[in-house]
Coordinates of N, CA, C and O and ligand atoms in Angstrom, one line a residue:
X5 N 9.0 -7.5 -9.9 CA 7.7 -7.1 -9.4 C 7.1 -8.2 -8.6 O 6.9 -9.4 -8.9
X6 N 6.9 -7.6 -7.5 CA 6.4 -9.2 -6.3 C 5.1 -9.7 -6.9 O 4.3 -9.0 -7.4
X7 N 4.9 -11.3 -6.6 CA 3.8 -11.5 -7.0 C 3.2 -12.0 -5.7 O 3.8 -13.0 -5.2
X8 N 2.0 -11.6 -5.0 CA 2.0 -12.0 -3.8 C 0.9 -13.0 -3.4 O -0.2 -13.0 -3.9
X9 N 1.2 -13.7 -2.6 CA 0.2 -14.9 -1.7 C -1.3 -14.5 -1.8 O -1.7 -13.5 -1.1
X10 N -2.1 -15.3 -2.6 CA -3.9 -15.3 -2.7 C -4.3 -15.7 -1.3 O -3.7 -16.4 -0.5
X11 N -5.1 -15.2 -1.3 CA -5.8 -15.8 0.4 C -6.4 -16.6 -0.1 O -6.6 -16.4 -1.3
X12 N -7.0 -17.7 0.4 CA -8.4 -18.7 0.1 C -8.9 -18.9 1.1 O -8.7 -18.6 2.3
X13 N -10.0 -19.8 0.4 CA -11.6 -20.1 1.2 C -10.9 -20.2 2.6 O -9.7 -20.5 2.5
X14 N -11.3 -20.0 4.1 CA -11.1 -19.8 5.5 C -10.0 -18.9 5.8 O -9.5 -19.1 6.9
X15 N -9.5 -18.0 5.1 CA -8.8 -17.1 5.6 C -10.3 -15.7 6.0 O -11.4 -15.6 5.6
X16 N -9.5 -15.0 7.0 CA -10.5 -14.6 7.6 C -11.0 -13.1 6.8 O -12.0 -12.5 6.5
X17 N -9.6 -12.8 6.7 CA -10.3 -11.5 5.3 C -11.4 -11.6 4.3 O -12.1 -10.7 3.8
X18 N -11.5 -12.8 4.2 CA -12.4 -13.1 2.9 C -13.4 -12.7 3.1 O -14.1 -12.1 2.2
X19 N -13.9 -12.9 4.3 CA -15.3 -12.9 5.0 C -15.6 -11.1 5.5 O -16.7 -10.5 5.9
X20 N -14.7 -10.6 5.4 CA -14.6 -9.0 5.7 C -15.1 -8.3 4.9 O -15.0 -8.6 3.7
X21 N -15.5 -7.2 5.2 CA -16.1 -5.8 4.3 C -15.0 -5.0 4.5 O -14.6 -4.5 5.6
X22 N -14.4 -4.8 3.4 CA -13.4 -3.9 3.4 C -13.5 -2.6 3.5 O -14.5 -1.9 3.5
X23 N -12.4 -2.1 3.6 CA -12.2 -0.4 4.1 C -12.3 0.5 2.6 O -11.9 0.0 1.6
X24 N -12.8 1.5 2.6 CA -12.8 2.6 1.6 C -11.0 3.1 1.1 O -9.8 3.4 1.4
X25 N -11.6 2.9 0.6 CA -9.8 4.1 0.1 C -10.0 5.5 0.3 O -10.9 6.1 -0.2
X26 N -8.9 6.0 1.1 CA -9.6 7.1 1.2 C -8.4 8.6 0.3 O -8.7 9.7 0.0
X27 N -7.1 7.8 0.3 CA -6.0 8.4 -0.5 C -5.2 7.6 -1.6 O -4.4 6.6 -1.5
X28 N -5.6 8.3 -2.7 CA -4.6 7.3 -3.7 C -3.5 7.9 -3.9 O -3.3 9.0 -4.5
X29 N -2.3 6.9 -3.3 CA -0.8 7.4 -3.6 C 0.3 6.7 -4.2 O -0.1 5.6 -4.4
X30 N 1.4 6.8 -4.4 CA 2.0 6.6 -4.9 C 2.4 4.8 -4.4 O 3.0 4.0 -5.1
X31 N 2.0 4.6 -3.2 CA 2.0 3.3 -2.7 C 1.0 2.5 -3.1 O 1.3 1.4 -3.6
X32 N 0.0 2.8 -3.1 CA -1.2 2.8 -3.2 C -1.3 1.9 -5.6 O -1.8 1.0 -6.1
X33 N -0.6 2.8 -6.0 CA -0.5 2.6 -7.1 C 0.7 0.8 -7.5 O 0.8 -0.1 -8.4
X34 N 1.4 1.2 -6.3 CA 2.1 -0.2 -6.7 C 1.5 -0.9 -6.5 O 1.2 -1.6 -7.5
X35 N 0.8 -1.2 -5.0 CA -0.1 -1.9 -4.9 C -0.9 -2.7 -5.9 O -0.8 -3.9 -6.0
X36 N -1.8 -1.5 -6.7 CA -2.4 -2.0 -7.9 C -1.8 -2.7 -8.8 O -2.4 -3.8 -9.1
X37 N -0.5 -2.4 -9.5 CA 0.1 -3.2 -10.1 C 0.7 -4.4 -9.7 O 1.1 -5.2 -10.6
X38 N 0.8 -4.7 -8.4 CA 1.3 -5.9 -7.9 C -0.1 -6.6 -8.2 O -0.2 -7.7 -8.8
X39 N -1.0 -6.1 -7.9 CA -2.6 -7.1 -8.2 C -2.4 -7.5 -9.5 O -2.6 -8.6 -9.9
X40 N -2.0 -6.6 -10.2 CA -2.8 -7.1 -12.1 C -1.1 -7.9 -11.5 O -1.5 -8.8 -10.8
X41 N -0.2 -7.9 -11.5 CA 0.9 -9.2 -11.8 C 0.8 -10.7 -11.3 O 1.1 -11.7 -11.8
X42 N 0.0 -10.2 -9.6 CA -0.4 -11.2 -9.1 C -1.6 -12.2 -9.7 O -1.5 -13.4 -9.8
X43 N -2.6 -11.3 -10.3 CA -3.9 -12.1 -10.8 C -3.5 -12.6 -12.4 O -4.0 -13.6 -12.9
X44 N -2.5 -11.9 -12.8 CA -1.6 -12.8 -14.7 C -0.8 -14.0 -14.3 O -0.5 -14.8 -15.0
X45 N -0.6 -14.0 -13.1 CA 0.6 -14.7 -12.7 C -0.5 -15.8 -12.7 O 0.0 -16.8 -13.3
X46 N -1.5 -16.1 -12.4 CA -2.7 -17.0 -11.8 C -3.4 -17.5 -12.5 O -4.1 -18.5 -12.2
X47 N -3.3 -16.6 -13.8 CA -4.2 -16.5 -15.1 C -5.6 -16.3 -14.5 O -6.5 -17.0 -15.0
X48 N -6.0 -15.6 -13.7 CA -7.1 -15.1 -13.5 C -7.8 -13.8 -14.4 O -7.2 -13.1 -15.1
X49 N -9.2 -13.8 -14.0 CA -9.6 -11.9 -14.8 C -9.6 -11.5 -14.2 O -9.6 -10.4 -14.7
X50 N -9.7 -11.3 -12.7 CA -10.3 -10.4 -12.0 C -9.7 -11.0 -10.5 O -9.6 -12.2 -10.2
X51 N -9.4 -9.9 -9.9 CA -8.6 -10.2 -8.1 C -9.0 -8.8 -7.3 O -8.9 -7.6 -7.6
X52 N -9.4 -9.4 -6.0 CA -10.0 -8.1 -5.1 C -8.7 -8.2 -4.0 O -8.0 -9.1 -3.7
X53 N -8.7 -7.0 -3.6 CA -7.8 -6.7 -2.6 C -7.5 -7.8 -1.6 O -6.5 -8.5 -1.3
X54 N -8.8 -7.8 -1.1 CA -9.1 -8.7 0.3 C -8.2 -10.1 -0.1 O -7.8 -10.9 0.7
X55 N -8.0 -10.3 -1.7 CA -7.6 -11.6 -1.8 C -6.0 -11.9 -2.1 O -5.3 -12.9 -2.2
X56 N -5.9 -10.8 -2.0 CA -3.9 -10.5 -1.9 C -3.9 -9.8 -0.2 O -3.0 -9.1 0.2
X57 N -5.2 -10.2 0.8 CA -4.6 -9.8 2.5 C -5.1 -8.6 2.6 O -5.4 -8.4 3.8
X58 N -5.2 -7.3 1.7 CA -5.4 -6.1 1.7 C -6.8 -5.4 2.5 O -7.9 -5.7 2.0
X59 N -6.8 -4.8 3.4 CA -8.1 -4.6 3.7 C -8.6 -3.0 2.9 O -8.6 -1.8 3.3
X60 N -9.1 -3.6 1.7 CA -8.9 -1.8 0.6 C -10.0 -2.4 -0.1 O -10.1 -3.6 -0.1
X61 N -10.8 -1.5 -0.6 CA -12.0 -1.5 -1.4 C -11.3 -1.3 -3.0 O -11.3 -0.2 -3.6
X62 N -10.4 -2.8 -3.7 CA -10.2 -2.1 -4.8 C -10.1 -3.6 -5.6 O -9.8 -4.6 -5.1
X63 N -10.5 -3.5 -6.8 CA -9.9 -4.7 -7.1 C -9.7 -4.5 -8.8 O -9.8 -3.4 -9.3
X64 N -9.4 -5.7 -9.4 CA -8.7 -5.5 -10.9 C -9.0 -6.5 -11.8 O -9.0 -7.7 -11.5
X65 N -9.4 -5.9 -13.1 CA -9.9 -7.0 -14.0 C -9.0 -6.7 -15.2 O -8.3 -5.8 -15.5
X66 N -9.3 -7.7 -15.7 CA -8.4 -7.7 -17.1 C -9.1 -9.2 -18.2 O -8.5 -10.2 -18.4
X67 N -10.3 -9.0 -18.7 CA -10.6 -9.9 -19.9 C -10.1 -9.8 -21.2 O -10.2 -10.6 -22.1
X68 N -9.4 -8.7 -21.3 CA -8.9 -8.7 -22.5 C -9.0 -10.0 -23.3 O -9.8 -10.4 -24.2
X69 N -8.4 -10.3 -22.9 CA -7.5 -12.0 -23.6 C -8.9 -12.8 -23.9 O -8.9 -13.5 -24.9
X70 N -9.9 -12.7 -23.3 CA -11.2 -13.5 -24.0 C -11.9 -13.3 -25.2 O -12.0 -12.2 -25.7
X71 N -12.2 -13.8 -25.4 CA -12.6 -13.9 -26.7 C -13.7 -12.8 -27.3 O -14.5 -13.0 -26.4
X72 N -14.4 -11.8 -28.0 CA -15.4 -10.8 -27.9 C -15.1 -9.6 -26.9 O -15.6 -8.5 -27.0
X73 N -14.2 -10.1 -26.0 CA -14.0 -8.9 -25.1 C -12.9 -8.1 -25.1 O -12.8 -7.3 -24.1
X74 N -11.5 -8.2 -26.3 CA -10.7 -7.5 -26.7 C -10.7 -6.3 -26.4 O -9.7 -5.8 -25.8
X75 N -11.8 -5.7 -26.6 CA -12.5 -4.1 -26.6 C -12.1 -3.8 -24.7 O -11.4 -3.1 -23.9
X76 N -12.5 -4.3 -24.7 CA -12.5 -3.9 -22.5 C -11.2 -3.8 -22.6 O -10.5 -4.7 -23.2
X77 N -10.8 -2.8 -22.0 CA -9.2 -2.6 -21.1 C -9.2 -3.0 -19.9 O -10.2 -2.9 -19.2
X78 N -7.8 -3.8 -19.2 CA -8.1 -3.7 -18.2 C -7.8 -2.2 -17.5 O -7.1 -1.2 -17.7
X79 N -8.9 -2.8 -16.3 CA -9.9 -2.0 -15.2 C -9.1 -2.3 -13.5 O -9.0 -3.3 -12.7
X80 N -8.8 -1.3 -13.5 CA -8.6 -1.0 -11.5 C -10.2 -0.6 -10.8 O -10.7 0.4 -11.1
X81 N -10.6 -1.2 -10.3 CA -11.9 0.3 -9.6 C -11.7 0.0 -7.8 O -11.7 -0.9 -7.0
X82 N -11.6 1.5 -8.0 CA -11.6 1.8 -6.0 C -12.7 2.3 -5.9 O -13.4 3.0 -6.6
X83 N -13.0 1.7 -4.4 CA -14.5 2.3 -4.1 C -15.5 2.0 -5.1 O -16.0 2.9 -5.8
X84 N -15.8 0.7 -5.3 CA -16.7 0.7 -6.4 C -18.4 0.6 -5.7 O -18.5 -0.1 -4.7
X85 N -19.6 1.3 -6.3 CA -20.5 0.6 -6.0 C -21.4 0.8 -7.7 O -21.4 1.5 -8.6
X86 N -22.4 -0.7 -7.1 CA -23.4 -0.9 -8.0 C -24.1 0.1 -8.0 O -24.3 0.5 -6.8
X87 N -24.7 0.8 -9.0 CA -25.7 1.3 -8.7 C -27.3 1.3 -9.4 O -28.3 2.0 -9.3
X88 N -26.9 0.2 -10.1 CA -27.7 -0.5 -10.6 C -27.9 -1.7 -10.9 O -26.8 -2.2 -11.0
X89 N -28.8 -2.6 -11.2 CA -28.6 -4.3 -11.4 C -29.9 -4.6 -12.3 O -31.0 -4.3 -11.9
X90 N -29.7 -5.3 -13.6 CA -30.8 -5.6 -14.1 C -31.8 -6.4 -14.2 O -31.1 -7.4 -14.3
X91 N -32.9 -6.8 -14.3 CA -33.6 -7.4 -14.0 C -33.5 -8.9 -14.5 O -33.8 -9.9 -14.0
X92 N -32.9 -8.5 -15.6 CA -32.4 -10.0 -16.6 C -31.2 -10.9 -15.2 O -30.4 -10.3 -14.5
X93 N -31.3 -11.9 -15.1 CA -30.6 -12.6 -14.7 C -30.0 -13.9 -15.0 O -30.7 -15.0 -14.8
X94 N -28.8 -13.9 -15.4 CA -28.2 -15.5 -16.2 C -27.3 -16.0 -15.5 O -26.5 -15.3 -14.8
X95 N -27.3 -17.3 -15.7 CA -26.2 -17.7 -14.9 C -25.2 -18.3 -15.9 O -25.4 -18.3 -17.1
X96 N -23.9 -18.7 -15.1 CA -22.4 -18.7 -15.7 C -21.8 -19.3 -14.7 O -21.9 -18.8 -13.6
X97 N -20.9 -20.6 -15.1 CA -20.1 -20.8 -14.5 C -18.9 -20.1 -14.3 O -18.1 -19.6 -15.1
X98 N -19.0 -20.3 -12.8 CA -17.8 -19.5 -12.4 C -16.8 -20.2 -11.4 O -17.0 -21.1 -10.6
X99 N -15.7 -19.4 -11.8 CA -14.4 -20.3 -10.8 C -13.6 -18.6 -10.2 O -13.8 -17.5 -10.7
X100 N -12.8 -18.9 -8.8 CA -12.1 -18.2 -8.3 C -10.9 -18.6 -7.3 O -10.8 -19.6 -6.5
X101 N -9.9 -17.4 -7.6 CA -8.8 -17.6 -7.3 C -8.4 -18.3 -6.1 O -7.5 -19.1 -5.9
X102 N -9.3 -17.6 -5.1 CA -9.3 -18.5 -3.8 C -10.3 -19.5 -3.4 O -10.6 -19.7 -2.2
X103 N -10.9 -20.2 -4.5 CA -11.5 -21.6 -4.7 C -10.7 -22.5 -5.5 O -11.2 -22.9 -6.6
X104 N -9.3 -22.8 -5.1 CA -9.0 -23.2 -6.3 C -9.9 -25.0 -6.5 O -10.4 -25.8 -5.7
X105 N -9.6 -25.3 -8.0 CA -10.6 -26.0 -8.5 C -11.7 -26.2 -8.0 O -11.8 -27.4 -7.7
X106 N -12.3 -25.7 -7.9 CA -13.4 -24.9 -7.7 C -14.6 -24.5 -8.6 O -14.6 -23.2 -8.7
X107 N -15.7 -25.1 -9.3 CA -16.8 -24.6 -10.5 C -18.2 -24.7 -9.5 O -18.5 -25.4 -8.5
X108 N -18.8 -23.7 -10.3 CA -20.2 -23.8 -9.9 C -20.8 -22.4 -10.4 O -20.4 -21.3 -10.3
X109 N -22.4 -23.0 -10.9 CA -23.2 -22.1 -12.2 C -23.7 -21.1 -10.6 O -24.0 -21.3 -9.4
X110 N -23.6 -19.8 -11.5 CA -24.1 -18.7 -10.0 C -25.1 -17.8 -11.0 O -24.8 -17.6 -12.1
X111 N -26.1 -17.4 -10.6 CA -27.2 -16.6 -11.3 C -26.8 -14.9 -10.6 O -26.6 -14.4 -9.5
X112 N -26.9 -14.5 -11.9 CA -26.6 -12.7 -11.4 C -27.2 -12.2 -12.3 O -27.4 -12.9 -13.3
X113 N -27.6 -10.5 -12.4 CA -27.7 -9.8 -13.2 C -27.0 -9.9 -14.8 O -25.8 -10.2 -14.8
X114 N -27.6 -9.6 -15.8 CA -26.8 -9.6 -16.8 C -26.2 -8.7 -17.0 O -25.1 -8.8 -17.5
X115 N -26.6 -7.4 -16.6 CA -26.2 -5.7 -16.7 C -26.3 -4.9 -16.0 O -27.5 -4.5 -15.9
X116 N -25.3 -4.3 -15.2 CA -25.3 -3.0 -14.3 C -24.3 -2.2 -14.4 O -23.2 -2.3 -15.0
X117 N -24.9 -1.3 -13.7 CA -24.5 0.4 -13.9 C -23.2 0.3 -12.5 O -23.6 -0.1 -11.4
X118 N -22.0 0.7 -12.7 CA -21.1 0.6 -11.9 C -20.4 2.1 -11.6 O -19.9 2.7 -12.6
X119 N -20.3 2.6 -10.6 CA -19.5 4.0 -10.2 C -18.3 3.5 -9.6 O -18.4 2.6 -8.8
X120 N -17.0 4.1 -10.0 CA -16.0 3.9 -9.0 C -14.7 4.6 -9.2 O -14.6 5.3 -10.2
X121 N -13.9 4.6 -8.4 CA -13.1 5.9 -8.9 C -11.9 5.2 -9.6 O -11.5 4.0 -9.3
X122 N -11.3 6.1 -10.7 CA -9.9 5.2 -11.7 C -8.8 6.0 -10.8 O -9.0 6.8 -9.9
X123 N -7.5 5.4 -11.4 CA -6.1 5.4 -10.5 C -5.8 6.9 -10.2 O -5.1 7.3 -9.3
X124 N -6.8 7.8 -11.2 CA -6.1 9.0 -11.4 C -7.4 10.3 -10.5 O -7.6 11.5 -10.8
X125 N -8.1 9.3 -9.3 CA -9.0 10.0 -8.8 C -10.3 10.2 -9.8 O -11.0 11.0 -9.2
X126 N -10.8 10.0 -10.9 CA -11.8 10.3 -11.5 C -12.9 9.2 -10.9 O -12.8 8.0 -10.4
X127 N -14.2 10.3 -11.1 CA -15.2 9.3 -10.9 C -15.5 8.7 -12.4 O -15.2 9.3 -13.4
X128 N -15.9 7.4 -12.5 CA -16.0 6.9 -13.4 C -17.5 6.3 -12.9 O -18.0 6.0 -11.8
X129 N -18.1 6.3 -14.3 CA -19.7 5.7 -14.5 C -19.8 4.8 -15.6 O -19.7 5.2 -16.7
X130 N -20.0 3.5 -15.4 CA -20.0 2.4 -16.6 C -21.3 1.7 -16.8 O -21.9 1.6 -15.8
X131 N -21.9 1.2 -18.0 CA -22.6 0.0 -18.0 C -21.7 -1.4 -18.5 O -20.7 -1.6 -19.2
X132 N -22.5 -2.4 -17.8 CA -21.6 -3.3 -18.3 C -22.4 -4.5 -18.4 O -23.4 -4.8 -17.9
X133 N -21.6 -5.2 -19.2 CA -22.6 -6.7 -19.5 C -21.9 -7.8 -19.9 O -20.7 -7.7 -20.1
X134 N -22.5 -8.9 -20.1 CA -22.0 -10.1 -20.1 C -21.4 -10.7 -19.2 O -22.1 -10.9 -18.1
X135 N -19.9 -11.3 -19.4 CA -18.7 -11.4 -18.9 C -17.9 -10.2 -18.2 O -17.0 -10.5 -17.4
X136 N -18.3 -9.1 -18.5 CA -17.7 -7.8 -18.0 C -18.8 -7.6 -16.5 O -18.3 -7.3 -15.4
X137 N -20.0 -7.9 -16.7 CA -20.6 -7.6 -15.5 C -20.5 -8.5 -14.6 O -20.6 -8.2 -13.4
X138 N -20.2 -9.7 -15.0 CA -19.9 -10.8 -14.3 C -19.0 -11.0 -13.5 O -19.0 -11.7 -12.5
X139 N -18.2 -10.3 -14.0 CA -16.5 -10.4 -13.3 C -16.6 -9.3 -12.0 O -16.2 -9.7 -10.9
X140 N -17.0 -8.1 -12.2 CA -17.5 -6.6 -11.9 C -17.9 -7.6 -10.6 O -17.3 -7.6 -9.5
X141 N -19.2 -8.3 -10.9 CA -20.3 -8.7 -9.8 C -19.2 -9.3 -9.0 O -18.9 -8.7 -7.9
X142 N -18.6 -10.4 -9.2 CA -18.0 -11.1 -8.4 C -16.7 -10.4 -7.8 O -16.4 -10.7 -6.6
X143 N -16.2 -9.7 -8.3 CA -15.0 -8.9 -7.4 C -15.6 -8.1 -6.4 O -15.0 -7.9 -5.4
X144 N -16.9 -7.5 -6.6 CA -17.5 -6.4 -5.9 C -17.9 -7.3 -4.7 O -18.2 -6.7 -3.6
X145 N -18.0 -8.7 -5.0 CA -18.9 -9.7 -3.7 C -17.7 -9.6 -3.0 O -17.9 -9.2 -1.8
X146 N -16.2 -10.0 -3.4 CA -15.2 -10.0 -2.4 C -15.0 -8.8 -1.3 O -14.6 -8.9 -0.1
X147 N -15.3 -7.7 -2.0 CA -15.1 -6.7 -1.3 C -16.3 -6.3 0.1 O -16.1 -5.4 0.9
X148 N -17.1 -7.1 0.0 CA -18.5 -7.5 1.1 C -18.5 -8.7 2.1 O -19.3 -8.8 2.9
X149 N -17.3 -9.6 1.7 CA -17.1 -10.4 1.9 C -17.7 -11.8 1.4 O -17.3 -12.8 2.0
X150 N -18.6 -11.9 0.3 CA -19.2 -12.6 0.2 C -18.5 -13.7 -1.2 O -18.0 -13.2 -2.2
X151 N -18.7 -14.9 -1.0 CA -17.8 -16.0 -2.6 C -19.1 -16.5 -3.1 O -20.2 -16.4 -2.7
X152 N -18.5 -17.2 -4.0 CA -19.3 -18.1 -4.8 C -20.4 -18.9 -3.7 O -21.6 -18.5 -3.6
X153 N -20.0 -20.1 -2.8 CA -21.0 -20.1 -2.0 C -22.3 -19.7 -1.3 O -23.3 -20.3 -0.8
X154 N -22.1 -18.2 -1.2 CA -22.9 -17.4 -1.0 C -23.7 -17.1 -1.9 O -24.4 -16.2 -1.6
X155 N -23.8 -17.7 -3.0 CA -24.4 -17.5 -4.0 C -25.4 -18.3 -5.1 O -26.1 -18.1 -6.0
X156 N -24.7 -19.4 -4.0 CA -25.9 -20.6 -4.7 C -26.9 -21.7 -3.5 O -26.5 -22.3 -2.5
X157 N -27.8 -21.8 -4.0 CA -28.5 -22.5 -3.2 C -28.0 -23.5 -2.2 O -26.8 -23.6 -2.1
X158 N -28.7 -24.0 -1.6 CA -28.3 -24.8 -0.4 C -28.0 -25.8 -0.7 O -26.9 -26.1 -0.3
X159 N -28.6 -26.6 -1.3 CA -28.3 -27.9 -2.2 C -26.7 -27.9 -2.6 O -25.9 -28.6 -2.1
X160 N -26.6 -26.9 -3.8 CA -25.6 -27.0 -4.3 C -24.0 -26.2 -3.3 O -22.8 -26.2 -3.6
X161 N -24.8 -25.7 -2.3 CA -23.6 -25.1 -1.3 C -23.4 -26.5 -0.1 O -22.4 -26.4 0.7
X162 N -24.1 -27.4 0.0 CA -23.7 -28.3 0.4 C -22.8 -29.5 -0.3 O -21.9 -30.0 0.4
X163 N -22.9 -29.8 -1.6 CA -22.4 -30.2 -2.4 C -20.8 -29.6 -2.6 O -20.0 -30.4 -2.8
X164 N -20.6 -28.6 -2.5 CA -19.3 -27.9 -2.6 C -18.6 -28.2 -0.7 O -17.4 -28.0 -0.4
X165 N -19.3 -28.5 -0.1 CA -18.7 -28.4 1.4 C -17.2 -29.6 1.6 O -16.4 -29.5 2.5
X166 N -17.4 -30.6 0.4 CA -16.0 -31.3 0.8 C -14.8 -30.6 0.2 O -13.7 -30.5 0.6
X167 N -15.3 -30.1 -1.3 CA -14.3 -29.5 -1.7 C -13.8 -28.2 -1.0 O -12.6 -27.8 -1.2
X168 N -14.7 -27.3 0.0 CA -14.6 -26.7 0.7 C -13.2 -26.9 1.7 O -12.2 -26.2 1.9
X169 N -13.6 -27.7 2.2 CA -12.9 -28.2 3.4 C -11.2 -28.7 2.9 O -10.1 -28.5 3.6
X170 N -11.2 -29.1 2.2 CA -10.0 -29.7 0.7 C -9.1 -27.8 0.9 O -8.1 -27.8 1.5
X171 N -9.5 -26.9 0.5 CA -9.2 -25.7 0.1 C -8.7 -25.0 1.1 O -7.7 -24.2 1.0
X172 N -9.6 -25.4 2.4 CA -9.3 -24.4 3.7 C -7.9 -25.2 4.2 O -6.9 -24.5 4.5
X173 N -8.0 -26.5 4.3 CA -6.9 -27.3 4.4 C -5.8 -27.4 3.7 O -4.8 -28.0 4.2
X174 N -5.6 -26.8 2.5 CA -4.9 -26.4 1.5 C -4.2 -27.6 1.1 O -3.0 -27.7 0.6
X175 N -5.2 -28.9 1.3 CA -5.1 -30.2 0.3 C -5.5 -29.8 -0.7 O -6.4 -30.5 -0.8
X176 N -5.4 -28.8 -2.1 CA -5.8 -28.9 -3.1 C -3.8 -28.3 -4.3 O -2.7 -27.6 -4.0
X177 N -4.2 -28.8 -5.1 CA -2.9 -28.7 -6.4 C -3.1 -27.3 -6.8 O -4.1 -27.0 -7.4
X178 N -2.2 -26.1 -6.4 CA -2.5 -24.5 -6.9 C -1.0 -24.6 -7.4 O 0.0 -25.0 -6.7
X179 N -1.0 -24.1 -8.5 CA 0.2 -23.4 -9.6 C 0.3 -22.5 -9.4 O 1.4 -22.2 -9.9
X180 N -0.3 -21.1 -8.5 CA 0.4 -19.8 -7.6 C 0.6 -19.9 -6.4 O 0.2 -21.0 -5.8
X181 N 1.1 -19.0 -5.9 CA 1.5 -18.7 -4.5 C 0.2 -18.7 -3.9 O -0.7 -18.1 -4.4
X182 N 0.1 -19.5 -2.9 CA -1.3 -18.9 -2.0 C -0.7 -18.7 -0.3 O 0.5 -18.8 -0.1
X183 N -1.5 -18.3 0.9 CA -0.6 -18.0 1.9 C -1.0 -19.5 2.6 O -2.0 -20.2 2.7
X184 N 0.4 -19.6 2.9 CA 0.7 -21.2 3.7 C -0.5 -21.8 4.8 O -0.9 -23.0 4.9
X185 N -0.8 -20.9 5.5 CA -1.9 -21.4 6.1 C -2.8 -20.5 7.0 O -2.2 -19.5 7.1
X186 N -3.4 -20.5 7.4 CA -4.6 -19.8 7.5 C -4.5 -18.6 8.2 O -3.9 -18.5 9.2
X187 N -4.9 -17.7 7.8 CA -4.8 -16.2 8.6 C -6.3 -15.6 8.7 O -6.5 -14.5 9.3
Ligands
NI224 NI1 -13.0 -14.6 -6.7

């Protein structure tokens, strides 16, 4: 099962709003599984289309493996939107696939209400929290185009700008496949 090339920081998809799904098929489903192999392969929880090149509103989580979050299965969601966000807001450090080494604390909702459709065409309606919303929030930013930078103050988004530059240049140490150079 292929495991395919992550895009990172200055690939130009990142920065894209992705396309709707508008048929789920039998292609369409490999697809998804090449994601969850791609994002295990990475040891990641969570990978958005845009970040395997795809221009598809879909992405895939999998916390299982964390600690308290056993209970959650992993999750495909196509076409996802918020449709809710709660007032509570905490922050958590966070890292991503196409930042590699890469940290920085990002403030978001603690809990929202999420619609999106599962592999088998259903609408699906969730609440979610913690770590689960967190993950949710941050795949859902990929699919808008927007990363971690976008997300924190100016201070601290300057602060990240060498390591930035490190990542786009693909001077940084990554243990998966990422794509060779810039697209
Ligand atoms: Ni990410």
């Amino acid at each position: 099962m292929p495991i395919l090339p992550i895009t990172v920081y200055g690939d130009s998809i990142l920065r894209k709003k992705v396309a709707p799904i508008t048929q789920i098929d039998d292609n369409l489903i490999s697809t998804i599984r090449d994601m969850f192999n791609t994002m295990r392969n990475a040891y990641g929880i969570g990978l958005a289309a845009n970040q395997v090149n795809l221009n598809k509103q879909i992405f895939v989580i999998d916390i299982s493996e964390i600690e308290s979050y056993s209970h959650i299965k992993p999750v495909v969601m196509i076409n996802p939107k918020i449709l809710l966000y709660s007032d509570e807001r905490v922050v958590m450090n966070e890292g991503c696939l196409s930042l590699p080494n890469l940290r920085a604390d990002v403030e978001r909702s603690k809990m929202i209400k999420v619609q999106y459709l599962d592999a088998d065409e259903n609408i699906q309606e969730i609440e979610a929290d913690g770590l689960f919303a967190r993950v949710i929030l941050h795949e859902y930013d990929h699919l808008i185009g927007k990363m971690i930078p976008d997300r924190v103050c100016k201070p601290v988004r300057d602060k990240l700008k060498k390591e930035l530059l490190l990542i786009k240049n693909r001077e940084v140490d990554v243990d998966y496949p990422i794509t060779e150079k810039k697209i």
